[in-house]
Short mmCIF file of C-alpha atoms in Angstrom, two decimals:
data_model
loop_
_atom_site.label_atom_id
_atom_site.label_comp_id
_atom_site.label_asym_id
_atom_site.label_seq_id
_atom_site.Cartn_x
_atom_site.Cartn_y
_atom_site.Cartn_z
CA MET Z 1013 23.07 14.99 5.23
CA PRO Z 1014 25.47 12.40 4.31
CA SER Z 1015 28.20 12.81 6.63
CA GLN Z 1016 25.84 12.03 9.29
CA THR Z 1017 24.84 8.50 10.86
CA PRO Z 1018 22.14 6.85 9.65
CA PHE Z 1019 20.50 7.69 13.04
CA ARG Z 1020 20.81 11.41 12.72
CA GLN Z 1021 19.08 11.29 9.40
CA VAL Z 1022 16.09 9.48 10.50
CA ARG Z 1023 15.51 12.17 13.20
CA SER Z 1024 16.40 15.14 11.39
CA GLN Z 1025 13.49 17.39 10.38
CA ALA Z 1026 14.28 17.24 6.49
CA ILE Z 1027 14.01 13.69 6.41
CA LEU Z 1028 10.67 13.20 8.65
CA HIS Z 1029 9.23 15.88 6.51
CA ASP Z 1030 9.78 13.78 3.30
CA ALA Z 1031 8.40 11.01 5.16
CA TRP Z 1032 5.57 12.53 5.91
CA ARG Z 1033 4.74 14.10 2.80
CA LYS Z 1034 5.10 10.71 1.13
CA ILE Z 1035 2.93 9.19 3.98
CA ARG Z 1036 -0.05 11.68 3.36
CA GLU Z 1037 0.04 11.33 -0.18
CA ASN Z 1038 -0.49 7.52 -0.25
CA GLY Z 1039 -2.80 7.64 2.80
CA LEU Z 1040 -5.23 10.58 0.98
CA GLN Z 1041 -5.31 8.01 -1.83
CA SER Z 1042 -6.15 4.83 0.13
CA PRO Z 1043 -9.49 3.23 -0.23
CA CYS Z 1044 -9.41 2.54 3.21
CA LYS Z 1045 -11.59 5.52 4.92
CA ASP Z 1046 -10.17 5.04 8.33
CA THR Z 1047 -6.67 5.43 6.90
CA ARG Z 1048 -7.81 8.90 5.22
CA ASP Z 1049 -9.14 10.17 8.10
CA LYS Z 1050 -6.37 9.19 10.47
CA ILE Z 1051 -4.11 10.99 7.83
CA ARG Z 1052 -6.30 14.42 8.14
CA GLU Z 1053 -6.28 14.09 11.73
CA PHE Z 1054 -2.32 14.07 12.08
CA ASP Z 1055 -2.07 16.74 8.95
CA ARG Z 1056 -4.36 19.38 11.23
CA ASP Z 1057 -0.86 20.05 13.33
CA ALA Z 1058 1.73 18.12 11.26
CA LEU Z 1059 4.56 20.78 12.10
CA ARG Z 1060 3.73 20.10 16.11
CA GLY Z 1061 3.65 16.06 15.41
CA LEU Z 1062 6.99 16.13 13.49
CA ARG Z 1063 8.78 18.18 15.68
CA GLY Z 1064 7.36 16.08 18.25
CA ILE Z 1065 8.71 12.50 16.83
CA GLY Z 1066 12.09 14.36 16.18
CA ASP Z 1067 12.78 15.24 19.65
CA GLN Z 1068 11.56 12.07 20.97
CA LEU Z 1069 13.93 10.47 18.62
CA ARG Z 1070 16.75 12.45 19.70
CA GLN Z 1071 16.12 11.88 23.47
CA GLY Z 1072 15.51 8.34 23.28
CA ARG Z 1073 11.95 8.04 24.55
CA PHE Z 1074 10.31 7.39 20.97
CA GLN Z 1075 8.02 4.11 21.09
CA PHE Z 1076 6.18 2.66 18.57
CA GLU Z 1077 2.55 2.46 18.74
CA SER Z 1078 0.68 -0.69 19.38
CA GLN Z 1079 -0.59 -1.79 15.47
CA VAL Z 1080 -4.09 -3.26 14.68
CA GLY Z 1081 -4.42 -6.43 12.99
CA ILE Z 1082 -6.53 -7.19 9.72
CA LEU Z 1083 -7.99 -10.10 7.91
CA LYS Z 1084 -8.73 -9.03 4.47
CA LYS Z 1085 -10.75 -11.53 2.97
CA ARG Z 1086 -9.89 -13.47 -0.38
CA PRO Z 1087 -12.06 -15.93 -2.59
CA GLY Z 1088 -10.27 -19.31 -2.36
CA LYS Z 1089 -7.42 -18.36 0.04
CA LYS Z 1090 -6.66 -17.86 3.80
CA PRO Z 1091 -7.57 -13.89 5.12
CA ARG Z 1092 -4.52 -12.05 3.88
CA PRO Z 1093 -3.16 -10.20 7.52
CA LEU Z 1094 -2.81 -6.62 7.11
CA VAL Z 1095 -1.29 -4.45 10.06
CA VAL Z 1096 -2.62 -0.96 10.19
CA ALA Z 1097 -0.03 1.08 12.34
CA ALA Z 1098 -0.60 4.65 13.94
CA VAL Z 1099 0.22 7.64 11.65
CA ARG Z 1100 3.24 8.50 13.73
CA ASN Z 1101 4.72 4.85 13.43
CA ARG Z 1102 4.54 5.08 9.39
CA ILE Z 1103 6.20 8.54 9.49
CA VAL Z 1104 9.19 6.96 11.30
CA GLN Z 1105 9.03 3.81 9.09
CA ARG Z 1106 9.09 5.29 6.18
CA ALA Z 1107 12.51 7.54 7.40
CA ILE Z 1108 14.17 4.65 7.91
CA LEU Z 1109 13.27 3.35 4.85
CA ASP Z 1110 14.58 6.60 3.02
CA VAL Z 1111 17.58 6.89 4.56
CA LEU Z 1112 18.43 3.27 3.89
CA GLN Z 1113 17.85 3.41 0.42
CA ARG Z 1114 20.71 6.13 -0.05
CA ASN Z 1115 22.94 3.20 1.44
CA PRO Z 1116 25.56 2.54 -1.41
CA ALA Z 1117 25.10 -1.50 -0.19
CA ILE Z 1118 21.43 -1.52 0.18
CA HIS Z 1119 20.76 0.83 -2.96
CA GLU Z 1120 23.08 -2.09 -5.23
CA ILE Z 1121 20.49 -4.44 -3.87
CA LEU Z 1122 17.62 -2.87 -4.50
CA ASN Z 1123 19.09 -1.72 -7.93
CA ASN Z 1124 18.20 -4.96 -9.91
CA THR Z 1125 16.45 -4.61 -13.18
CA THR Z 1126 14.08 -7.57 -12.58
CA SER Z 1127 12.98 -6.52 -9.39
CA PHE Z 1128 9.93 -3.69 -8.77
CA GLY Z 1129 7.92 -2.91 -6.03
CA GLY Z 1130 8.98 -0.83 -2.65
CA ILE Z 1131 11.74 0.47 -4.64
CA LYS Z 1132 12.37 4.17 -5.90
CA GLU Z 1133 11.25 4.95 -9.26
CA ARG Z 1134 10.08 1.10 -9.66
CA GLY Z 1135 6.35 0.63 -9.44
CA VAL Z 1136 4.09 -0.99 -11.28
CA ARG Z 1137 4.32 1.27 -14.29
CA ASP Z 1138 7.75 0.35 -14.64
CA ALA Z 1139 6.87 -3.49 -13.86
CA ILE Z 1140 4.15 -3.45 -16.81
CA ALA Z 1141 6.80 -1.94 -19.00
CA GLU Z 1142 9.34 -4.66 -18.82
CA VAL Z 1143 6.36 -7.13 -19.43
CA CYS Z 1144 5.86 -5.19 -22.95
CA ARG Z 1145 9.34 -5.67 -23.55
CA VAL Z 1146 10.27 -8.93 -22.96
CA ILE Z 1147 7.06 -9.95 -24.91
CA GLU Z 1148 8.37 -7.81 -27.82
CA GLY Z 1149 11.81 -9.38 -27.45
CA GLY Z 1150 10.13 -13.14 -28.09
CA ALA Z 1151 8.74 -14.60 -25.09
CA ARG Z 1152 5.76 -16.81 -25.95
CA TYR Z 1153 5.04 -18.48 -22.83
CA PHE Z 1154 4.27 -17.55 -19.35
CA ILE Z 1155 3.86 -18.61 -15.42
CA ARG Z 1156 2.20 -15.85 -13.09
CA SER Z 1157 2.03 -16.60 -9.15
CA ASP Z 1158 2.73 -15.17 -5.73
CA ILE Z 1159 4.59 -16.54 -2.96
CA GLU Z 1160 1.79 -17.79 -0.70
CA GLY Z 1161 2.21 -15.91 3.02
CA PHE Z 1162 5.36 -14.16 1.91
CA PHE Z 1163 5.52 -11.22 4.28
CA THR Z 1164 4.60 -13.70 7.16
CA LYS Z 1165 7.34 -16.13 6.28
CA ILE Z 1166 10.34 -13.58 5.63
CA PRO Z 1167 13.06 -14.66 8.37
CA ARG Z 1168 13.64 -11.42 10.06
CA PRO Z 1169 16.60 -11.86 11.82
CA LEU Z 1170 18.59 -12.94 8.66
CA VAL Z 1171 17.36 -9.74 6.92
CA LEU Z 1172 18.86 -7.62 9.97
CA ALA Z 1173 22.01 -9.47 10.25
CA ARG Z 1174 22.26 -8.56 5.68
CA ILE Z 1175 21.53 -5.08 6.93
CA ARG Z 1176 23.73 -4.99 9.72
CA ASP Z 1177 26.46 -5.93 7.78
CA HIS Z 1178 26.27 -2.45 5.47
CA VAL Z 1179 24.71 -0.22 8.44
CA PRO Z 1180 26.85 -0.22 11.27
CA ASP Z 1181 25.06 2.17 13.36
CA ALA Z 1182 23.76 0.55 16.66
CA ASP Z 1183 21.23 3.10 17.19
CA PHE Z 1184 19.81 3.19 13.71
CA LEU Z 1185 19.48 -0.89 14.06
CA ASP Z 1186 17.80 -0.83 17.33
CA LEU Z 1187 15.24 1.41 15.65
CA LEU Z 1188 15.00 -0.61 12.59
CA GLY Z 1189 14.47 -3.71 14.82
CA ARG Z 1190 11.91 -2.09 16.70
CA ALA Z 1191 10.25 -0.49 13.63
CA THR Z 1192 9.59 -4.18 12.26
CA ASP Z 1193 8.23 -5.54 15.49
CA THR Z 1194 4.51 -6.85 15.32
CA ASP Z 1195 2.73 -5.67 18.35
CA LEU Z 1196 -1.15 -6.29 17.74
CA ALA Z 1197 -3.38 -4.03 20.42
CA ASN Z 1198 -6.34 -6.28 19.48
CA LEU Z 1199 -4.68 -9.82 19.47
CA LYS Z 1200 -7.30 -10.94 21.76
CA GLN Z 1201 -10.06 -10.12 19.29
CA LEU Z 1202 -8.07 -11.79 16.55
CA GLY Z 1203 -8.53 -15.36 18.25
CA GLN Z 1204 -7.92 -18.32 16.28
CA ASP Z 1205 -6.59 -16.33 13.23
CA ALA Z 1206 -3.90 -14.49 15.23
CA TYR Z 1207 -1.53 -17.24 13.96
CA LEU Z 1208 -1.58 -15.45 10.60
CA PHE Z 1209 0.17 -12.21 11.76
CA PRO Z 1210 4.25 -12.28 12.06
CA LEU Z 1211 3.93 -12.21 15.61
CA MET Z 1212 7.44 -14.07 16.66
CA SER Z 1213 10.71 -13.28 15.15
CA GLU Z 1214 9.68 -14.64 11.68
CA GLY Z 1215 7.69 -12.28 9.27
CA VAL Z 1216 7.22 -8.75 8.91
CA ALA Z 1217 3.71 -6.63 8.93
CA GLN Z 1218 2.39 -6.51 6.05
CA GLY Z 1219 1.12 -2.70 5.45
CA SER Z 1220 4.48 -1.63 6.36
CA PRO Z 1221 6.81 0.60 4.36
CA LEU Z 1222 9.42 -1.58 5.53
CA SER Z 1223 7.96 -4.66 4.45
CA PRO Z 1224 8.76 -4.68 0.75
CA LEU Z 1225 12.18 -3.52 1.35
CA PHE Z 1226 12.79 -6.72 3.83
CA GLY Z 1227 11.22 -9.12 0.66
CA ASN Z 1228 13.78 -7.25 -1.46
CA VAL Z 1229 16.84 -7.85 0.93
CA LEU Z 1230 15.96 -11.46 1.13
CA LEU Z 1231 15.38 -12.14 -2.71
CA TRP Z 1232 18.44 -10.39 -4.14
CA GLU Z 1233 19.93 -13.27 -5.12
CA PHE Z 1234 16.91 -15.26 -6.02
CA ASP Z 1235 16.63 -12.55 -8.41
CA ARG Z 1236 19.88 -13.21 -10.28
CA GLU Z 1237 19.78 -16.76 -9.90
CA MET Z 1238 15.89 -17.05 -12.03
CA ASN Z 1239 17.22 -14.87 -14.84
CA GLY Z 1240 19.50 -16.39 -17.94
CA ARG Z 1241 19.56 -18.95 -20.18
CA GLY Z 1242 16.32 -18.01 -22.02
CA ILE Z 1243 14.33 -17.44 -18.96
CA THR Z 1244 13.18 -13.76 -17.76
CA CYS Z 1245 11.89 -13.68 -13.96
CA LEU Z 1246 10.28 -10.39 -13.09
CA ARG Z 1247 9.20 -10.24 -9.39
CA TYR Z 1248 6.65 -7.32 -7.97
CA ILE Z 1249 7.95 -7.89 -4.23
CA ASP Z 1250 6.02 -11.34 -4.00
CA ASP Z 1251 4.23 -11.50 -7.40
CA ILE Z 1252 6.58 -13.17 -9.79
CA ILE Z 1253 5.71 -13.72 -13.72
CA LEU Z 1254 8.45 -16.44 -15.64
CA PHE Z 1255 8.66 -15.72 -19.31
CA GLY Z 1256 10.23 -17.98 -22.04
CA PRO Z 1257 10.46 -19.72 -25.50
CA THR Z 1258 8.21 -22.70 -24.48
CA PRO Z 1259 6.03 -24.29 -22.19
CA SER Z 1260 8.15 -26.94 -20.96
CA LYS Z 1261 11.07 -24.27 -20.54
CA VAL Z 1262 9.04 -22.13 -18.59
CA ARG Z 1263 7.83 -25.12 -16.10
CA ARG Z 1264 11.48 -25.85 -15.44
CA ALA Z 1265 11.82 -22.40 -14.47
CA PHE Z 1266 9.02 -22.42 -12.16
CA GLU Z 1267 10.45 -25.53 -10.23
CA SER Z 1268 13.61 -24.25 -9.96
CA ALA Z 1269 11.97 -21.51 -8.30
CA GLN Z 1270 9.88 -23.51 -6.07
CA ARG Z 1271 13.29 -24.98 -4.97
CA LYS Z 1272 14.94 -22.12 -4.33
CA LEU Z 1273 11.96 -20.61 -2.41
CA SER Z 1274 11.90 -24.15 -0.11
CA ALA Z 1275 15.22 -22.78 1.65
CA TRP Z 1276 12.96 -20.26 3.61
CA GLY Z 1277 9.83 -22.65 3.85
CA MET Z 1278 8.04 -20.61 1.28
CA ARG Z 1279 6.60 -21.76 -1.89
CA SER Z 1280 4.42 -20.10 -4.95
CA TYR Z 1281 0.91 -21.26 -5.97
CA ASP Z 1282 0.98 -23.64 -8.94
CA PRO Z 1283 -1.09 -22.92 -11.82
CA ARG Z 1284 -1.57 -26.46 -12.64
CA THR Z 1285 -3.30 -27.34 -9.44
CA GLU Z 1286 -4.36 -23.71 -8.39
CA ALA Z 1287 -5.63 -22.35 -10.87
CA HIS Z 1288 -7.31 -19.37 -9.22
CA LYS Z 1289 -4.33 -18.34 -7.51
CA ALA Z 1290 -1.86 -18.79 -10.39
CA GLU Z 1291 -1.85 -18.67 -14.23
CA GLU Z 1292 -0.23 -20.09 -17.08
CA GLY Z 1293 -0.28 -20.24 -20.74
CA HIS Z 1294 0.48 -18.49 -24.37
CA VAL Z 1295 1.13 -14.72 -23.91
CA ASP Z 1296 -0.66 -14.00 -27.20
CA ASP Z 1297 -3.99 -14.94 -24.94
CA GLY Z 1298 -3.52 -12.64 -22.42
CA PHE Z 1299 -3.18 -12.29 -18.50
CA VAL Z 1300 -3.53 -10.42 -15.58
CA TYR Z 1301 -0.54 -9.03 -13.91
CA LEU Z 1302 -0.37 -6.54 -11.09
CA GLY Z 1303 -3.98 -5.23 -11.46
CA CYS Z 1304 -3.62 -4.88 -15.33
CA GLN Z 1305 -4.80 -7.21 -18.16
CA VAL Z 1306 -2.09 -7.32 -20.70
CA SER Z 1307 -3.64 -8.47 -24.28
CA SER Z 1308 -1.54 -8.33 -27.50
CA GLY Z 1309 1.75 -7.27 -26.13
CA ARG Z 1310 0.96 -3.29 -25.44
CA LEU Z 1311 -2.68 -3.42 -24.73
CA VAL Z 1312 -2.81 -3.10 -21.33
CA GLN Z 1313 -5.75 -1.78 -19.03
CA PRO Z 1314 -7.11 -1.99 -15.52
CA SER Z 1315 -8.19 -5.64 -14.77
CA GLU Z 1316 -11.84 -6.41 -14.03
CA ALA Z 1317 -10.91 -6.78 -10.16
CA ALA Z 1318 -9.45 -3.23 -10.06
CA ARG Z 1319 -12.19 -1.95 -11.70
CA ARG Z 1320 -14.74 -3.65 -9.13
CA LYS Z 1321 -12.32 -2.62 -6.56
CA LEU Z 1322 -12.92 1.00 -7.49
CA LEU Z 1323 -16.46 1.09 -7.64
CA ALA Z 1324 -16.69 -0.88 -4.23
CA SER Z 1325 -14.62 2.28 -2.38
CA VAL Z 1326 -16.23 4.79 -4.31
CA ARG Z 1327 -19.81 3.43 -3.01
CA GLU Z 1328 -18.50 2.58 0.43
CA SER Z 1329 -17.61 6.35 0.43
CA LEU Z 1330 -20.91 7.64 -0.68
CA MET Z 1331 -22.55 5.56 1.80
CA GLU Z 1332 -20.55 7.10 4.63
CA GLY Z 1333 -21.62 10.31 3.49
CA ARG Z 1334 -25.28 9.76 3.41
CA ARG Z 1335 -25.25 8.28 6.69
CA GLY Z 1336 -23.51 11.74 7.66
CA VAL Z 1337 -26.28 13.82 6.17
CA ARG Z 1338 -28.97 12.03 7.60
CA ALA Z 1339 -27.19 12.92 11.05
CA ALA Z 1340 -26.58 16.19 10.12
CA ALA Z 1341 -30.22 16.65 9.17
CA ASP Z 1342 -31.33 15.03 12.60
CA ALA Z 1343 -28.83 16.65 15.00
CA THR Z 1344 -30.13 18.56 17.76
CA ASP Z 1345 -26.69 20.10 18.74
CA MET Z 1346 -23.37 21.14 17.07
CA THR Z 1347 -21.76 17.78 17.40
CA LEU Z 1348 -21.79 16.91 13.76
CA PRO Z 1349 -20.21 13.90 11.82
CA LYS Z 1350 -17.18 14.43 9.67
CA GLN Z 1351 -18.20 13.50 6.53
CA ARG Z 1352 -21.31 15.22 4.88
CA TYR Z 1353 -21.37 16.45 1.12
CA ALA Z 1354 -18.73 18.19 0.99
CA GLN Z 1355 -16.39 16.02 2.49
CA THR Z 1356 -18.04 13.40 0.94
CA ILE Z 1357 -17.10 14.90 -2.48
CA THR Z 1358 -13.53 15.45 -1.50
CA ASP Z 1359 -13.28 11.84 -0.33
CA VAL Z 1360 -14.42 10.70 -3.61
CA ASP Z 1361 -12.34 12.68 -5.47
CA ASN Z 1362 -9.39 11.78 -3.43
CA ILE Z 1363 -10.36 8.02 -4.43
CA LEU Z 1364 -10.45 8.36 -8.04
CA LYS Z 1365 -7.38 10.48 -8.30
CA GLY Z 1366 -5.40 7.73 -6.49
CA TRP Z 1367 -6.76 4.90 -8.60
CA GLY Z 1368 -6.47 7.14 -11.85
CA HIS Z 1369 -2.82 8.11 -11.20
CA ALA Z 1370 -2.29 4.21 -10.06
CA PHE Z 1371 -3.34 3.08 -14.04
CA ALA Z 1372 -2.17 6.45 -15.75
CA PHE Z 1373 -0.15 4.13 -17.83
CA CYS Z 1374 -2.66 1.83 -19.27
CA THR Z 1375 -3.15 2.15 -23.17
CA SER Z 1376 -6.80 1.34 -23.41
CA ARG Z 1377 -8.60 4.93 -22.29
CA MET Z 1378 -12.16 3.21 -22.79
CA VAL Z 1379 -11.95 1.75 -19.53
CA PHE Z 1380 -11.57 5.19 -17.83
CA SER Z 1381 -14.93 6.03 -19.89
CA GLU Z 1382 -16.66 3.55 -19.16
CA LEU Z 1383 -16.02 4.16 -15.19
CA ASP Z 1384 -16.42 7.77 -15.03
CA ARG Z 1385 -19.90 7.01 -16.40
CA LYS Z 1386 -20.70 4.60 -13.81
CA VAL Z 1387 -19.37 7.08 -11.34
CA ASP Z 1388 -21.32 9.75 -12.68
CA ALA Z 1389 -24.72 7.69 -11.89
CA LEU Z 1390 -23.74 7.06 -8.57
CA LEU Z 1391 -22.98 10.72 -8.12
CA ALA Z 1392 -26.25 11.86 -9.30
CA GLU Z 1393 -27.89 9.43 -6.87
CA PHE Z 1394 -25.91 10.78 -3.75
CA HIS Z 1395 -26.81 14.65 -5.07
CA ALA Z 1396 -30.56 13.61 -5.50
CA PHE Z 1397 -30.10 12.38 -1.38
CA VAL Z 1398 -28.58 15.38 -0.41
CA ARG Z 1399 -31.53 17.64 -2.53
CA ARG Z 1400 -33.86 15.51 -0.69
CA HIS Z 1401 -32.83 16.07 3.04
CA GLY Z 1402 -32.21 19.57 2.60
CA ALA Z 1403 -35.66 20.74 0.91
CA GLY Z 1404 -37.69 23.13 3.00
CA MET Z 1405 -34.80 22.76 6.04
CA PRO Z 1406 -34.04 26.01 7.99
CA PRO Z 1407 -30.47 27.49 5.94
CA ALA Z 1408 -28.44 26.48 9.20
CA ILE Z 1409 -29.53 22.65 8.79
CA ARG Z 1410 -28.84 22.73 5.13
CA ARG Z 1411 -25.38 24.19 6.04
CA ARG Z 1412 -24.57 21.26 8.22
CA ILE Z 1413 -25.84 18.87 5.29
CA LEU Z 1414 -23.79 20.38 3.14
CA GLY Z 1415 -20.35 20.05 5.58
CA VAL Z 1416 -19.71 23.72 5.10
CA HIS Z 1417 -18.86 25.35 8.38
CA LEU Z 1418 -21.14 27.77 10.32
CA LEU Z 1419 -19.36 30.83 11.67
CA ALA Z 1420 -22.17 31.38 14.53
CA GLU Z 1421 -21.40 27.82 15.43
CA THR Z 1422 -18.11 28.49 16.24
CA PRO Z 1423 -17.03 27.50 19.92
CA GLN Z 1424 -17.03 30.96 21.94
CA VAL Z 1425 -12.93 31.38 23.69
CA SER Z 1426 -12.02 34.01 26.32
CA PHE Z 1427 -9.91 36.61 24.70
CA ARG Z 1428 -8.05 36.57 28.27
CA SER Z 1429 -5.49 34.40 28.69
#
């Protein structure tokens, strides 16, 4: 594999299969039902789909499908412009990412001890562990913020040029350029909000596996310059937290960061004037970072917002299950909704597993027990709902409600070819 060109690596079945495995694992644990459904749809014939992608790449016929722009509302902020791509797009993007991470020069850029996110084996757990180590090392004051509109402001041509210096493969670079283009199928529906998306040369799509890489390549020098002289600057893609011994020293470091970011037309939210978007204070008072509430140095638990988001995802899935159960009970033909009882339970199981794994490093486990009790209550309501709709129904209708396939309803096909 190392002797192959980057483009040959991307189109190999080994790389594509590994990319699909990661996309599948993350997709099934996504809080977005549509994402989970699309992953399951591709999974029904994944081997054939992956062979088709590989063949199209070899023959120079692979085309990225148009994406869908979604505006995710955020209190006190502009909507977050998320870009949802087809599964096959994401597989190729992930394959490109995996190949780039193997490049020695790119690997060195990513191997920064104060940078996390979008880097192999340097996720949220590692970032929070480093936060705790910094506090134990004597940090007393912090400023936490994130870079406003980060992904939409990344100078894509600059990052592509930096990668080009280390990856002299024209076919690979062409594929990388096309993989980071943003082509929205619902541009007209977005109306005046379309400007929030990176439709020109500037910016990369938030939601693409490649976007964190572009951000990390851009901010490599920023990370190195911001650390030292009593200041620690940890960065998880666009979420920054500064630590230091005194408020004045941390504030000066924050102002230095603002000047450096302004070179790319970027800025971080200022906690003095935008307290709902950023935070500063003494570490002993606790703070929220990357969805975690950090208190007393090593007491780490999921934040209140993270807990609310989990319960909202479970409620959404159970509501979809209720709609499916009603439709199955009323169905007059064999056209049944995809999500009924069994599918809903599986869906909720995946949501809980994904959330649980994401916060498995938390030191306070009481939150997990509290959330389990709330999920139990939601599941009990759902079970009661299903029982009511199945009561007195013929066995076939009950099977439909349960989401278990009826053999008698298997479409018949001819035994003759």
